[in-house]
XYZ file of C-alpha atoms in Angstrom:
354
model
C 55.601 -20.773 58.491
C 55.194 -17.601 60.502
C 58.319 -16.545 58.584
C 56.060 -17.247 55.620
C 53.730 -14.938 56.518
C 56.104 -12.372 57.511
C 57.534 -12.399 54.398
C 54.071 -12.768 52.678
C 53.426 -9.367 54.923
C 56.305 -7.660 53.782
C 55.654 -8.312 50.253
C 52.211 -6.853 50.663
C 53.360 -3.330 52.242
C 55.677 -3.142 49.770
C 53.294 -2.387 47.026
C 50.673 -0.432 49.476
C 48.421 -3.194 50.389
C 47.753 -3.892 53.968
C 46.594 -8.010 55.006
C 44.575 -8.647 57.598
C 46.365 -11.643 59.403
C 44.672 -14.881 59.523
C 41.384 -13.445 57.587
C 40.669 -15.221 54.823
C 39.404 -12.472 52.215
C 39.264 -8.665 50.566
C 42.412 -7.546 51.784
C 41.911 -4.293 53.495
C 42.537 -0.975 52.471
C 43.684 2.373 54.050
C 41.445 4.695 55.687
C 42.953 7.843 52.748
C 41.919 5.490 49.611
C 41.977 8.269 47.381
C 38.059 8.577 45.901
C 37.641 7.438 42.227
C 37.386 9.478 39.315
C 39.322 12.036 41.954
C 42.381 11.107 41.052
C 45.525 14.045 39.607
C 47.789 11.162 38.916
C 47.430 7.612 38.541
C 46.889 5.031 41.392
C 49.257 2.192 40.913
C 47.456 0.112 44.019
C 44.449 -0.944 41.606
C 42.828 -3.450 44.804
C 42.093 0.184 46.583
C 41.240 1.998 43.777
C 39.077 1.131 41.213
C 40.127 3.352 37.761
C 36.869 2.677 35.764
C 35.823 4.682 38.991
C 32.043 5.522 38.388
C 29.496 3.468 39.420
C 26.372 2.771 38.204
C 23.641 0.778 40.422
C 20.571 0.184 37.350
C 17.488 -0.667 37.759
C 14.769 -1.632 35.816
C 11.227 -0.837 35.761
C 9.201 -3.845 33.103
C 5.913 -3.675 32.833
C 5.194 -5.846 29.308
C 6.214 -8.824 30.116
C 5.980 -7.425 34.287
C 8.739 -8.546 36.514
C 9.128 -9.404 39.914
C 7.479 -7.412 42.615
C 4.443 -4.882 41.384
C 5.624 -2.300 44.475
C 9.366 -2.730 43.689
C 11.843 -1.467 40.500
C 14.275 -4.573 39.684
C 18.125 -5.423 39.237
C 19.569 -4.500 35.850
C 23.519 -4.606 37.029
C 26.082 -2.778 38.414
C 28.313 -1.211 35.890
C 32.254 0.815 35.682
C 32.115 3.767 33.802
C 35.811 4.843 33.457
C 34.629 8.895 34.556
C 34.489 10.148 31.361
C 31.136 8.558 29.969
C 32.784 6.149 28.463
C 33.212 2.052 30.092
C 35.443 -1.046 30.197
C 33.176 -4.349 29.082
C 34.212 -8.126 29.177
C 37.346 -7.627 30.755
C 38.508 -11.406 31.860
C 37.075 -13.988 29.863
C 38.368 -16.328 32.112
C 36.325 -15.073 34.482
C 33.222 -14.871 32.718
C 31.570 -17.604 35.170
C 28.567 -19.551 34.281
C 26.701 -21.301 37.022
C 26.241 -17.815 39.589
C 23.750 -19.783 42.019
C 26.051 -22.141 42.684
C 28.818 -19.674 43.140
C 26.487 -17.771 46.256
C 25.182 -21.128 47.515
C 29.544 -22.158 47.558
C 30.310 -19.090 49.118
C 27.707 -18.203 51.766
C 25.853 -15.976 50.245
C 22.000 -17.920 50.018
C 20.197 -15.277 51.208
C 21.579 -13.027 48.539
C 20.778 -15.573 45.587
C 16.958 -15.407 47.217
C 16.828 -12.429 47.126
C 18.076 -12.081 43.116
C 15.036 -14.465 42.493
C 13.002 -12.222 42.898
C 14.468 -9.137 42.240
C 16.706 -9.222 39.675
C 14.547 -10.454 36.660
C 15.142 -11.462 33.299
C 12.326 -10.589 31.349
C 12.529 -13.749 29.290
C 12.384 -15.974 32.372
C 16.097 -16.585 32.406
C 18.103 -15.146 35.352
C 20.680 -17.098 35.367
C 21.749 -15.916 32.108
C 21.365 -12.584 32.950
C 23.580 -13.084 36.162
C 26.229 -14.296 33.987
C 25.752 -11.774 31.546
C 25.919 -8.950 34.331
C 28.993 -10.132 35.793
C 30.773 -11.090 32.429
C 29.974 -8.152 30.642
C 30.670 -5.437 33.832
C 32.287 -7.207 37.103
C 35.847 -8.598 35.412
C 35.893 -4.992 34.455
C 36.310 -4.087 38.422
C 39.889 -3.696 39.447
C 38.891 -4.721 42.819
C 37.510 -8.144 42.089
C 40.520 -9.113 40.758
C 41.269 -12.232 42.409
C 45.027 -11.211 43.220
C 43.445 -9.069 46.034
C 42.207 -11.374 47.843
C 44.251 -13.105 51.116
C 43.146 -16.713 51.330
C 41.120 -16.405 48.315
C 38.571 -18.789 47.545
C 37.605 -20.182 43.972
C 35.194 -17.176 42.342
C 34.327 -15.279 45.442
C 35.099 -12.469 44.002
C 31.427 -12.941 41.693
C 30.332 -13.322 45.287
C 31.058 -10.163 46.173
C 30.362 -8.690 43.121
C 26.603 -9.556 43.753
C 26.427 -8.769 47.070
C 27.398 -5.618 47.027
C 24.695 -5.212 43.947
C 22.254 -6.255 46.212
C 23.448 -4.696 48.942
C 23.273 -1.042 46.877
C 20.035 -1.774 46.073
C 18.214 -2.480 49.036
C 19.263 1.429 50.005
C 17.765 3.028 46.603
C 14.002 1.888 46.889
C 13.037 3.866 43.679
C 9.652 2.970 43.969
C 8.635 3.700 47.473
C 10.443 6.893 46.550
C 7.884 7.570 43.476
C 5.368 7.229 45.412
C 5.921 8.647 48.841
C 6.086 11.983 46.136
C 2.288 11.372 45.161
C 4.137 9.350 41.505
C 2.668 6.108 41.330
C 2.090 3.935 37.995
C -0.803 4.822 35.504
C -1.981 3.560 32.717
C -3.775 7.098 32.055
C -1.180 9.779 33.907
C 1.570 11.052 32.732
C 4.423 12.686 34.627
C 6.868 15.565 33.760
C 10.463 13.899 33.434
C 12.098 17.246 35.676
C 9.614 16.389 38.481
C 10.535 12.520 38.531
C 14.492 13.444 38.235
C 14.596 16.144 40.854
C 12.817 13.425 43.529
C 15.200 10.688 42.682
C 17.819 13.209 42.455
C 16.816 14.331 46.187
C 16.678 11.393 47.649
C 20.238 10.031 45.809
C 22.302 13.289 46.765
C 23.119 13.326 43.384
C 21.461 13.846 40.028
C 19.847 10.488 38.434
C 19.352 9.106 34.978
C 16.267 7.628 33.401
C 15.895 5.484 30.701
C 12.957 5.016 28.228
C 11.077 3.285 25.706
C 9.405 5.609 23.602
C 7.153 7.562 26.007
C 7.127 4.861 28.897
C 9.682 5.401 31.853
C 11.440 2.071 32.294
C 14.931 2.318 33.425
C 16.695 4.418 36.298
C 20.855 5.018 36.886
C 21.988 5.768 40.675
C 26.129 7.044 40.388
C 28.814 6.333 42.809
C 32.778 6.847 43.141
C 33.955 4.534 45.237
C 36.799 5.345 48.082
C 38.634 1.996 48.317
C 37.703 -1.142 47.157
C 33.825 -2.149 45.808
C 33.216 -5.039 48.776
C 34.667 -2.853 51.586
C 34.705 0.500 50.592
C 32.805 3.909 50.807
C 30.111 4.296 48.190
C 30.031 8.322 47.852
C 26.874 9.630 45.256
C 27.959 11.718 41.917
C 26.664 13.147 39.261
C 26.771 11.423 36.397
C 29.872 10.908 33.986
C 28.584 12.558 30.824
C 25.133 13.091 28.992
C 23.355 10.066 29.410
C 19.142 8.862 28.936
C 16.909 9.516 26.170
C 13.239 10.310 27.503
C 10.941 13.627 26.507
C 9.614 15.968 28.858
C 6.735 14.084 29.107
C 6.733 10.380 30.616
C 4.246 7.587 31.295
C 5.013 5.665 34.145
C 3.141 2.023 33.464
C 1.828 -0.204 36.074
C 3.379 -3.717 36.226
C 0.278 -6.557 34.847
C 1.899 -9.131 37.238
C 4.971 -11.091 38.023
C 6.456 -13.515 35.122
C 7.388 -16.738 37.690
C 6.495 -18.943 34.531
C 6.943 -16.764 31.556
C 8.993 -17.378 28.969
C 9.692 -17.284 24.807
C 7.433 -19.347 22.730
C 9.894 -22.151 21.958
C 10.597 -23.914 18.173
C 8.134 -27.202 20.700
C 5.675 -24.845 21.649
C 5.541 -23.650 18.193
C 5.210 -27.021 16.826
C 2.468 -27.713 19.552
C 0.771 -24.472 18.777
C 1.002 -25.727 15.032
C -0.622 -28.863 15.165
C -3.011 -28.166 18.329
C -4.796 -24.807 17.993
C -4.615 -24.059 14.422
C -6.591 -26.402 12.924
C -8.671 -28.813 15.853
C -11.064 -29.807 13.369
C -8.743 -31.754 11.978
C -8.274 -35.338 13.282
C -5.335 -36.461 12.585
C -1.894 -35.475 12.616
C -0.842 -36.138 8.814
C -3.924 -33.856 8.442
C -3.001 -31.489 11.077
C 0.855 -31.085 10.377
C 1.644 -29.035 6.959
C -0.910 -26.174 8.357
C 2.113 -23.813 9.250
C 5.157 -24.250 10.264
C 6.266 -23.018 13.621
C 8.219 -19.784 12.479
C 5.505 -18.626 10.250
C 3.028 -19.327 13.646
C 5.696 -16.983 15.377
C 5.717 -14.152 12.897
C 1.600 -14.011 12.783
C 1.408 -13.667 16.324
C 3.547 -10.847 16.546
C 2.300 -9.643 13.208
C -1.357 -9.848 15.461
C -0.218 -8.755 18.665
C 2.667 -6.417 17.406
C 4.971 -7.999 20.169
C 6.925 -10.740 21.067
C 4.593 -13.529 21.921
C 5.317 -15.803 25.724
C 3.311 -19.130 26.652
C 2.008 -19.766 29.852
C 1.166 -23.464 30.387
C -1.613 -22.480 33.007
C -5.131 -21.559 32.393
C -5.463 -19.486 35.127
C -2.766 -17.529 33.824
C -4.514 -15.946 30.399
C -3.937 -12.698 30.267
C -4.839 -11.927 27.271
C -7.705 -13.644 24.977
C -7.370 -15.902 21.581
C -6.968 -13.406 18.810
C -10.048 -14.475 16.980
C -9.520 -13.085 13.915
C -5.966 -14.827 13.649
C -5.618 -16.732 10.429
C -6.721 -19.705 11.185
C -8.511 -19.332 14.608
C -12.742 -20.677 14.321
C -14.647 -20.104 17.115
C -14.117 -24.037 17.996
C -10.558 -23.395 17.498
C -10.468 -20.319 19.779
C -12.133 -22.423 22.132
C -9.762 -25.279 22.355
C -6.820 -22.677 22.789
C -8.660 -21.255 25.634
C -8.407 -24.696 27.006
C -4.868 -25.537 26.107
C -2.385 -22.536 26.507
C -2.734 -19.374 27.775
C -1.010 -16.464 26.101
C 0.136 -13.076 27.307
C 1.722 -10.173 25.336
C 5.655 -9.268 25.701
C 7.702 -7.088 24.816
C 11.472 -7.705 24.399
C 13.708 -5.949 27.045
C 17.248 -5.654 25.285
C 20.452 -6.874 27.967
C 22.738 -3.352 28.358
């Protein structure tokens, strides 16, 4: 057994990779590993060097619907860029894992999972699918997370390392606090100079950050890093963006969150049918009379037309954020009262996955 271990160690040394004896996990990297995006020649050992080596820790400020705590930005992801403004995506379909919550639990990362449930939120309420998307699109493109870079590899542990590192980085980048300390707080009436926001965050980060907006509304920030060594155990160094990024006007709105989204989800076909049969015509007493009023698709279209946004549904009347649309076709005062006792709706806007 000792002979086999020594042979394995010699093979690793021959490729420039060092391993810690008897310790399962990411292989250790030399202290003088090159900094990503700064090499002049090709680095062969991609277990200790990330070719797509500008890593972006990206954050959301979602307000419609709101996600996460009212005094914190939320995690979007951790993305590898190619050092030239381009980026790889979906690099290994065989490792596009599902069941991220189970993977984290199986790899001793329950604390990370608990944190993600509060701070890594999907605007549609489907956190698991969002996490799977971020891992499959971005995580599989980080070379040091290849299973070959592990001693005593445990199934899917590289995905757990991706989420643990993303959360670890996010905790060092308290965007809300940095802005608040500079007098920049969410407001329904104030506007802020983009340069001021960027200046505050760039000073704290140690390099220029990228800001993202929906129209005039601030909703995203990207923190750029280069990495010395591996993602798992390397040193993250603040870096300038690897190209022109971000589209925001010179003056922006930084809107407050209206509340969390624990019970928020987009209307399903069944829920639209319930709206059709229970709300639009409560004066009709039988299912046969109610059924032909509107199709679920027509109801959804009218909701979008009336509010100008996608609409989300709550079952808790205490969560009512928007009164029933009394001017909407089919809504009499009686229908509105029935609606009020049965459902609650909240205006929400889509937030595209990147």
